Amino acid sequence: MHTRRQLLLLGFSTTMLAACTTLPSSNERPPIVFMHGNGDSAALWQTTIWRFESNGWPRDRLFALDQPFPLARDDDTVAQAGRSSTADSMAFLKSEVERVLKTTGATQVVLIGNSRGGNAIRNHVQNGGGDRVVSHVVLGGNPAHGIWAIKGRQERSEFSGLSPFLQQLNAPKNGSGDEVTPGVKWLTLRSDRNDKYAQPDGIWIGIKGTPTHVGFDSAALKGATNVVLPRVDHRETSFSAAAFDATWRFLTGEAPRTLAIEPEAQITLSGRVTGLGVDPLKPDSGAFSNNLPLAGARLEVFAIDASTGGRTGPAVWQQTIMQDGRWGPFQAQPETRYEFVLSAPGYATTHIYRSPFPRSSSVLHLRPERIAESDRDAKALVIFTRPRGYFDAERDTLSFDGQALPPGVPPSGSGVSSSKIKLPNDAPRTIAAEFNGERLVGQTWPASHGDVSVLELTY
């Protein structure tokens, strides 16, 4: 494993983080561009954006991106339907950075990336001219030295530590052996031992018992400020309050005023409706996510009872999704829970239940589900999901329909972010789930009618 700069525990990192900042005062904040990870979307940055806003960063200086095809190729050098190469990702990011600079009139941006998004950021800064327009980079859970480094195993994947892509990114940049491009300030955030993609054993990549030749410190980079966030999982390296705290200190040299998300009196919600793709060469391999607009989908929004999940009246918002995929703006009521119902040809009618929204958001993205063949026997189907983190039965307090260990969640480890219950009865009823104090409530719907319920955590 590569030599690293001494890793800092978060509680002792304030002084060093403060020494790294040169950003201007609060009334001159530079634009921040957020780049999501493999298979993800801009929606995952919602709580991070809220925390930046709650601490005074201007809303119009926060830009979360949606890469059209967010999944990486199996082989970076071979075209693959519905997937993107490292070159595609860099070109997309470069174009978006140029757009943000033009829109804001700024001369430099801050880039913040999670997981695979960090690969695109490093590539852009090192090989795409980003070093001229980027002041600071923050990488959360970036597999900088690969998820595996096994000879003969997909060596041309961008996630292999042996790939030409990562080898050139990690090549020494100076006599000190720094792996980061000079002239830009770099921060990496990683878990101590809880990131599923930085494990010495291949348990989370389907080869349990096989050494990956990658360590817990895979995300750290020589020449960067490297911070360890104890017990966080792969996604929490970017989307947790601890990740925000370290990021804010690095950018401003000060502690954030608050780690809480401060509520707004007026809440406006909008976002995009996107779909699922299928590889035409492997139609039986299952659907995969993309960020392409799902034109023609129908969206309805209902206010619901906080204790039963039942609707309290007719739809408060209805819309047919147009070619751009955008929905809204919808004026939501504070403290009100909503059910978002998506219907589109080829998809299940998907009922999404969320916690009340404390603030406005333009990245409330929605995607309908498909019912897998293996779930066709269910009378009702309910999915409990945590997009911004994973479930850890040893670390977290959770329940799903009264089960303390939800189906599919292992008794140890942070490697699963969703759970599914197949009910033997299609009679509509209340169903609830809870994660570390965030409680969701919804209703079941008959799967025979093509309906699916989704309980989606915000935090």
Coordinates of C-alpha atoms in Angstrom, one line a residue:
M1 CA 0.0 0.0 0.0
H2 CA 1.1 3.5 -0.8
T3 CA 2.7 5.7 1.9
R4 CA 0.3 8.2 3.3
R5 CA 0.4 11.5 5.1
Q6 CA -0.6 11.0 8.7
L7 CA -4.3 10.5 8.9
L8 CA -6.2 12.9 11.2
L9 CA -9.1 12.0 13.5
L10 CA -11.9 14.5 13.0
G11 CA -11.9 15.8 16.5
F12 CA -8.2 16.9 16.2
S13 CA -8.3 18.2 12.7
T14 CA -9.6 21.8 13.1
T15 CA -6.2 23.5 13.2
M16 CA -4.8 21.8 10.2
L17 CA -8.0 22.3 8.2
A18 CA -8.1 26.0 9.1
A19 CA -4.6 26.4 7.8
C20 CA -5.6 25.1 4.3
T21 CA -8.2 27.7 3.5
T22 CA -7.9 30.8 1.3
L23 CA -11.6 31.3 0.5
P24 CA -13.1 34.7 0.8
S25 CA -15.6 35.9 3.3
S26 CA -19.3 34.8 3.4
N27 CA -20.5 37.5 1.1
E28 CA -18.1 36.4 -1.7
R29 CA -18.5 32.6 -1.5
P30 CA -17.3 30.8 -4.6
P31 CA -19.6 28.4 -6.4
I32 CA -19.5 24.8 -5.3
V33 CA -20.0 22.0 -7.8
F34 CA -21.1 18.6 -6.4
M35 CA -20.3 15.4 -8.3
H36 CA -22.2 12.2 -7.3
G37 CA -20.9 8.7 -7.4
N38 CA -21.5 5.5 -9.4
G39 CA -25.1 5.0 -10.3
D40 CA -26.2 8.0 -8.2
S41 CA -27.7 11.4 -8.9
A42 CA -27.7 15.0 -7.7
A43 CA -30.4 14.1 -5.2
L44 CA -28.0 12.6 -2.8
W45 CA -26.5 16.1 -2.1
Q46 CA -29.8 17.4 -0.8
T47 CA -28.9 17.4 2.9
T48 CA -25.4 18.6 2.2
I49 CA -26.8 21.6 0.3
W50 CA -29.2 22.3 3.2
R51 CA -26.3 22.4 5.6
F52 CA -24.4 24.8 3.4
E53 CA -27.4 27.0 3.2
S54 CA -28.1 26.8 6.9
N55 CA -24.6 28.2 7.4
G56 CA -25.0 31.1 5.0
W57 CA -23.6 29.7 1.7
P58 CA -25.8 31.3 -1.0
R59 CA -28.2 28.9 -2.6
D60 CA -27.4 30.2 -6.1
R61 CA -23.8 29.2 -5.6
L62 CA -24.5 25.5 -5.0
F63 CA -24.7 23.3 -8.0
A64 CA -25.4 19.5 -7.9
L65 CA -24.9 17.7 -11.2
D66 CA -26.7 14.8 -12.8
Q67 CA -24.4 12.7 -15.1
P68 CA -26.7 11.2 -17.7
F69 CA -25.1 7.7 -17.5
P70 CA -23.7 7.5 -14.0
L71 CA -22.6 3.9 -14.0
A72 CA -19.0 3.1 -14.9
R73 CA -18.1 0.6 -17.7
D74 CA -16.9 -2.8 -16.7
D75 CA -13.9 -2.1 -19.0
D76 CA -13.1 1.6 -19.3
T77 CA -11.8 1.1 -22.8
V78 CA -14.8 -0.7 -24.2
A79 CA -18.1 1.0 -25.0
Q80 CA -21.0 -0.4 -22.9
A81 CA -24.7 0.5 -23.4
G82 CA -26.0 2.9 -20.7
R83 CA -22.6 3.4 -19.1
S84 CA -19.9 6.0 -19.1
S85 CA -16.1 6.0 -19.4
T86 CA -13.7 8.0 -17.4
A87 CA -13.3 10.2 -20.5
D88 CA -17.1 10.7 -20.7
S89 CA -17.2 11.7 -17.0
M90 CA -14.4 14.1 -17.3
A91 CA -15.9 15.8 -20.4
F92 CA -19.3 16.1 -18.6
L93 CA -17.7 17.6 -15.5
K94 CA -15.5 20.0 -17.6
S95 CA -18.6 21.2 -19.5
E96 CA -20.6 21.7 -16.3
V97 CA -17.8 23.6 -14.6
E98 CA -17.5 25.9 -17.6
R99 CA -21.3 26.5 -17.4
V100 CA -21.2 27.3 -13.7
L101 CA -18.3 29.8 -14.2
K102 CA -20.2 31.5 -17.0
T103 CA -23.5 31.6 -15.0
T104 CA -21.9 33.0 -11.8
G105 CA -19.1 35.1 -13.3
A106 CA -16.7 33.5 -10.9
T107 CA -13.1 32.7 -11.9
Q108 CA -12.8 29.6 -9.7
V109 CA -15.0 26.8 -8.3
V110 CA -14.8 24.3 -5.4
L111 CA -15.4 20.7 -6.5
I112 CA -16.9 18.2 -4.0
G113 CA -17.3 14.6 -5.1
N114 CA -18.4 11.3 -3.6
S115 CA -17.0 7.9 -4.6
R116 CA -16.7 7.6 -8.4
G117 CA -17.3 11.4 -8.6
G118 CA -13.9 11.8 -7.2
N119 CA -12.4 10.0 -10.1
A120 CA -13.9 12.5 -12.5
I121 CA -12.7 15.4 -10.4
R122 CA -9.2 14.2 -10.1
N123 CA -9.1 13.5 -13.9
H124 CA -10.5 16.9 -14.7
V125 CA -8.0 18.7 -12.5
Q126 CA -5.0 16.7 -13.6
N127 CA -5.8 16.1 -17.3
G128 CA -8.6 18.5 -18.3
G129 CA -7.4 21.9 -17.3
G130 CA -9.3 22.0 -14.1
D131 CA -6.2 23.1 -12.2
R132 CA -6.6 26.5 -13.7
V133 CA -10.2 27.0 -12.4
V134 CA -10.5 24.9 -9.3
S135 CA -9.3 26.2 -5.9
H136 CA -10.3 23.4 -3.5
V137 CA -11.3 19.7 -3.9
V138 CA -13.1 17.6 -1.3
L139 CA -13.3 13.8 -2.0
G140 CA -15.5 11.6 0.1
G141 CA -15.0 7.9 -0.1
N142 CA -13.2 8.1 -3.4
P143 CA -11.6 4.8 -4.3
A144 CA -8.4 6.6 -5.1
H145 CA -6.3 3.4 -5.1
G146 CA -9.0 1.1 -6.3
I147 CA -11.7 -1.1 -4.8
W148 CA -9.5 -4.1 -5.7
A149 CA -6.0 -4.5 -7.0
I150 CA -6.1 -8.1 -8.0
K151 CA -4.0 -9.2 -11.0
G152 CA -6.3 -10.6 -13.7
R153 CA -9.5 -9.2 -12.2
Q154 CA -11.0 -6.5 -14.5
E155 CA -7.7 -4.6 -14.6
R156 CA -9.1 -2.1 -17.0
S157 CA -12.0 -1.1 -14.8
E158 CA -11.6 2.4 -13.3
F159 CA -12.1 0.7 -9.9
S160 CA -9.0 -1.5 -10.2
G161 CA -5.9 -0.2 -8.5
L162 CA -4.0 -1.7 -11.3
S163 CA -5.8 0.1 -14.1
P164 CA -3.9 2.5 -16.4
F165 CA -6.4 5.2 -15.4
L166 CA -5.7 5.0 -11.6
Q167 CA -2.0 4.4 -12.2
Q168 CA -1.6 7.6 -14.1
L169 CA -3.7 9.6 -11.6
N170 CA -1.6 8.3 -8.7
A171 CA 1.8 8.8 -10.3
P172 CA 4.1 11.1 -8.2
K173 CA 3.7 14.8 -9.1
N174 CA 6.9 16.0 -7.5
G175 CA 10.0 14.9 -5.6
S176 CA 7.9 14.3 -2.4
G177 CA 5.8 11.8 -4.2
D178 CA 2.6 13.7 -3.9
E179 CA -0.3 12.0 -5.7
V180 CA -2.4 15.2 -6.1
T181 CA -2.1 17.9 -8.7
P182 CA -0.3 21.0 -7.2
G183 CA -1.8 24.4 -7.1
V184 CA -5.2 23.0 -5.8
K185 CA -6.0 22.4 -2.1
W186 CA -7.1 18.8 -1.5
L187 CA -9.1 17.2 1.3
T188 CA -10.0 13.5 1.5
L189 CA -12.6 12.0 3.9
R190 CA -12.7 8.3 4.6
S191 CA -14.0 5.9 7.1
D192 CA -11.8 4.2 9.6
R193 CA -12.9 0.6 8.7
N194 CA -16.5 0.8 7.7
D195 CA -16.4 1.7 4.0
K196 CA -17.6 -1.3 2.0
Y197 CA -15.4 -0.3 -0.9
A198 CA -12.2 0.1 1.1
Q199 CA -11.8 -3.4 2.5
P200 CA -8.8 -5.8 2.6
D201 CA -11.3 -8.7 2.1
G202 CA -13.5 -9.0 -1.0
I203 CA -16.7 -9.6 1.0
W204 CA -18.7 -6.7 -0.5
I205 CA -17.5 -7.3 -4.1
G206 CA -18.6 -10.9 -4.2
I207 CA -15.3 -12.6 -3.4
K208 CA -15.4 -13.1 0.4
G209 CA -12.2 -14.5 1.8
T210 CA -10.1 -13.2 -1.1
P211 CA -7.6 -10.4 -0.4
T212 CA -8.3 -7.2 -2.4
H213 CA -4.8 -5.8 -1.9
V214 CA -6.6 -2.5 -1.0
G215 CA -6.6 -1.1 2.6
F216 CA -9.0 0.8 4.7
D217 CA -7.0 3.9 3.7
S218 CA -7.6 3.5 -0.1
A219 CA -9.2 7.0 -0.2
A220 CA -6.2 8.8 1.3
L221 CA -3.9 10.7 -1.1
K222 CA -0.3 11.7 -0.5
G223 CA -0.1 15.5 -0.6
A224 CA -3.7 16.0 0.5
T225 CA -5.2 16.7 3.9
N226 CA -6.5 13.3 4.9
V227 CA -9.2 13.0 7.5
V228 CA -10.7 9.9 9.1
L229 CA -14.4 10.0 10.1
P230 CA -14.9 7.1 12.6
R231 CA -17.6 4.5 11.9
V232 CA -19.1 6.3 8.9
D233 CA -20.0 4.2 5.9
H234 CA -19.2 4.7 2.2
R235 CA -21.8 7.3 1.5
E236 CA -21.6 9.0 4.8
T237 CA -18.0 10.0 3.9
S238 CA -19.8 12.7 1.9
F239 CA -23.4 13.0 3.1
S240 CA -23.2 12.9 6.9
A241 CA -23.0 15.8 9.3
A242 CA -19.5 14.8 10.2
A243 CA -18.4 15.0 6.5
F244 CA -20.0 18.5 6.3
D245 CA -18.2 19.6 9.4
A246 CA -14.8 18.6 8.1
T247 CA -15.6 20.1 4.7
W248 CA -16.7 23.5 6.1
R249 CA -13.7 23.8 8.3
F250 CA -11.4 23.0 5.3
L251 CA -13.0 25.6 3.1
T252 CA -13.5 28.4 5.6
G253 CA -11.0 27.8 8.4
E254 CA -13.8 28.0 10.9
A255 CA -16.3 25.7 12.6
P256 CA -19.7 25.7 11.1
R257 CA -22.3 27.7 13.0
T258 CA -24.6 24.7 13.1
L259 CA -24.7 21.1 11.9
A260 CA -28.4 21.1 12.0
I261 CA -30.6 21.8 9.0
E262 CA -32.4 25.1 9.8
P263 CA -36.1 25.1 8.8
E264 CA -37.6 27.6 6.3
A265 CA -41.1 29.1 6.6
Q266 CA -41.7 28.9 2.8
I267 CA -40.8 25.6 1.2
T268 CA -40.6 25.1 -2.6
L269 CA -39.8 21.6 -4.0
S270 CA -38.8 20.7 -7.5
G271 CA -36.5 18.2 -9.2
R272 CA -36.4 15.6 -12.0
V273 CA -38.2 12.4 -12.8
T274 CA -35.8 9.8 -14.3
G275 CA -36.1 6.2 -15.3
L276 CA -34.3 2.9 -15.5
G277 CA -32.3 1.5 -18.4
V278 CA -31.8 -2.1 -19.7
D279 CA -28.7 -3.3 -21.5
P280 CA -29.9 -4.4 -25.0
L281 CA -27.1 -6.9 -25.1
K282 CA -28.0 -8.4 -21.7
P283 CA -31.8 -7.9 -21.4
D284 CA -32.0 -10.4 -18.5
S285 CA -29.3 -8.7 -16.4
G286 CA -31.8 -6.4 -14.8
A287 CA -32.5 -2.7 -14.9
F288 CA -29.9 -0.1 -14.0
S289 CA -30.2 3.6 -13.1
N290 CA -29.7 6.5 -15.3
N291 CA -30.4 10.2 -15.1
L292 CA -32.3 10.6 -18.3
P293 CA -35.7 12.3 -18.1
L294 CA -38.7 10.1 -18.1
A295 CA -41.0 12.1 -20.3
G296 CA -44.7 11.3 -20.1
A297 CA -44.6 10.0 -16.6
R298 CA -47.4 11.2 -14.3
L299 CA -46.8 12.6 -10.8
E300 CA -49.3 13.2 -8.1
V301 CA -48.6 14.4 -4.6
F302 CA -50.8 13.8 -1.6
A303 CA -50.6 15.1 1.9
I304 CA -50.8 12.2 4.4
D305 CA -51.6 11.5 8.0
A306 CA -48.5 11.4 10.1
S307 CA -49.6 8.4 12.1
T308 CA -51.3 6.2 9.4
G309 CA -49.8 7.3 6.1
G310 CA -53.3 7.6 4.7
R311 CA -54.2 10.5 2.4
T312 CA -55.9 13.4 4.0
G313 CA -57.5 14.7 0.8
P314 CA -57.2 14.9 -2.9
A315 CA -53.9 15.5 -4.7
V316 CA -52.2 18.8 -3.8
W317 CA -50.1 18.6 -6.9
Q318 CA -50.5 16.9 -10.3
Q319 CA -48.2 17.1 -13.4
T320 CA -47.3 15.2 -16.5
I321 CA -43.6 15.2 -17.0
M322 CA -42.3 16.9 -20.1
Q323 CA -39.2 16.3 -22.2
D324 CA -36.8 18.0 -19.8
G325 CA -37.9 15.7 -17.0
R326 CA -38.5 18.5 -14.6
W327 CA -41.3 18.6 -12.1
G328 CA -42.5 21.4 -9.8
P329 CA -42.2 24.0 -8.4
F330 CA -44.6 22.7 -5.6
Q331 CA -45.2 24.9 -2.5
A332 CA -45.0 22.4 0.3
Q333 CA -46.3 23.0 3.8
P334 CA -43.9 22.8 6.8
E335 CA -44.2 19.7 9.0
T336 CA -46.4 18.0 6.4
R337 CA -45.7 14.5 5.2
Y338 CA -46.3 13.7 1.5
E339 CA -46.9 10.7 -0.7
F340 CA -45.4 11.1 -4.2
V341 CA -47.1 8.8 -6.7
L342 CA -45.3 8.1 -10.0
S343 CA -46.8 6.2 -12.9
A344 CA -45.4 5.5 -16.3
P345 CA -45.7 2.8 -19.0
G346 CA -43.4 -0.1 -18.2
Y347 CA -43.1 0.8 -14.5
A348 CA -44.9 0.0 -11.3
T349 CA -47.1 2.7 -9.9
T350 CA -44.6 3.8 -7.2
H351 CA -45.8 5.4 -4.0
I352 CA -42.9 7.2 -2.3
Y353 CA -43.2 8.3 1.3
R354 CA -40.8 10.8 2.9
S355 CA -40.3 12.7 6.1
P356 CA -41.5 16.4 6.2
F357 CA -39.1 18.7 4.3
P358 CA -37.4 21.4 6.4
R359 CA -36.2 23.5 3.5
S360 CA -36.7 24.1 -0.2
S361 CA -35.0 21.8 -2.6
S362 CA -34.5 21.8 -6.4
V363 CA -32.9 18.3 -6.4
L364 CA -35.9 16.3 -5.1
H365 CA -35.5 13.6 -7.8
L366 CA -38.0 10.9 -8.2
R367 CA -37.8 7.5 -10.0
P368 CA -40.4 4.8 -10.4
E369 CA -39.7 1.2 -9.6
R370 CA -40.1 -2.0 -11.7
I371 CA -41.4 -5.2 -10.1
A372 CA -38.8 -8.0 -10.6
E373 CA -39.9 -11.4 -11.7
S374 CA -38.8 -12.8 -8.4
D375 CA -41.3 -10.5 -6.6
R376 CA -44.3 -11.3 -8.7
D377 CA -45.6 -13.6 -6.0
A378 CA -46.0 -10.8 -3.5
K379 CA -49.4 -9.6 -2.6
A380 CA -47.9 -6.2 -1.6
L381 CA -44.3 -5.0 -2.0
V382 CA -42.6 -2.4 0.2
I383 CA -39.1 -1.1 0.0
F384 CA -37.3 0.7 2.8
T385 CA -34.3 2.6 1.5
R386 CA -31.5 5.0 2.7
P387 CA -30.0 6.8 -0.4
R388 CA -27.4 8.8 1.6
G389 CA -26.0 5.9 3.7
Y390 CA -26.1 2.3 4.6
F391 CA -27.8 0.2 7.3
D392 CA -25.5 -1.1 10.0
A393 CA -27.3 -3.3 12.5
E394 CA -24.4 -3.1 15.0
R395 CA -24.2 0.7 14.8
D396 CA -27.7 1.9 14.1
T397 CA -31.2 1.7 15.6
L398 CA -33.6 0.6 12.9
S399 CA -36.8 -1.3 12.3
F400 CA -39.0 -2.1 9.3
D401 CA -42.6 -3.2 9.9
G402 CA -41.7 -4.2 13.4
Q403 CA -38.6 -6.1 12.5
A404 CA -35.4 -4.9 14.3
L405 CA -33.3 -6.6 11.6
P406 CA -35.0 -5.8 8.3
P407 CA -34.9 -8.4 5.5
G408 CA -31.6 -8.5 3.6
V409 CA -29.7 -6.4 6.2
P410 CA -26.7 -8.4 7.5
P411 CA -26.2 -8.5 11.3
S412 CA -22.9 -6.7 10.9
G413 CA -21.3 -4.4 8.4
S414 CA -22.4 -1.3 6.4
G415 CA -23.0 -2.7 2.9
V416 CA -26.8 -2.7 2.3
S417 CA -28.8 0.5 1.8
S418 CA -32.3 -1.0 1.2
S419 CA -34.6 -3.7 2.5
K420 CA -37.7 -5.2 0.9
I421 CA -40.7 -6.9 2.4
K422 CA -43.1 -9.1 0.4
L423 CA -46.4 -9.2 2.1
P424 CA -48.8 -12.2 1.8
N425 CA -51.9 -10.0 2.0
D426 CA -52.9 -7.2 -0.3
A427 CA -55.3 -5.5 2.1
P428 CA -54.1 -1.8 2.4
R429 CA -52.6 -1.0 5.8
T430 CA -50.2 1.2 7.5
I431 CA -46.5 0.3 7.3
A432 CA -43.7 2.1 9.2
A433 CA -39.9 2.1 9.3
E434 CA -37.4 3.9 11.5
F435 CA -33.7 4.7 11.3
N436 CA -31.8 6.5 14.1
G437 CA -34.9 8.5 15.1
E438 CA -36.2 9.3 11.6
R439 CA -39.6 7.6 11.3
L440 CA -41.4 7.0 8.1
V441 CA -45.0 5.9 7.7
G442 CA -46.9 4.9 4.5
Q443 CA -49.5 2.6 3.1
T444 CA -49.3 -0.7 1.4
W445 CA -50.8 -1.2 -2.1
P446 CA -51.8 -4.3 -4.1
A447 CA -48.9 -5.6 -6.2
S448 CA -51.4 -7.4 -8.4
H449 CA -52.4 -3.9 -9.6
G450 CA -48.8 -3.1 -10.3
D451 CA -48.2 -0.9 -7.3
V452 CA -45.1 -0.6 -5.0
S453 CA -44.5 1.3 -1.8
V454 CA -41.2 3.0 -1.0
L455 CA -40.3 4.4 2.4
E456 CA -37.3 6.7 1.6
L457 CA -35.2 8.1 4.4
T458 CA -33.9 11.7 4.1
Y459 CA -31.0 11.4 6.6

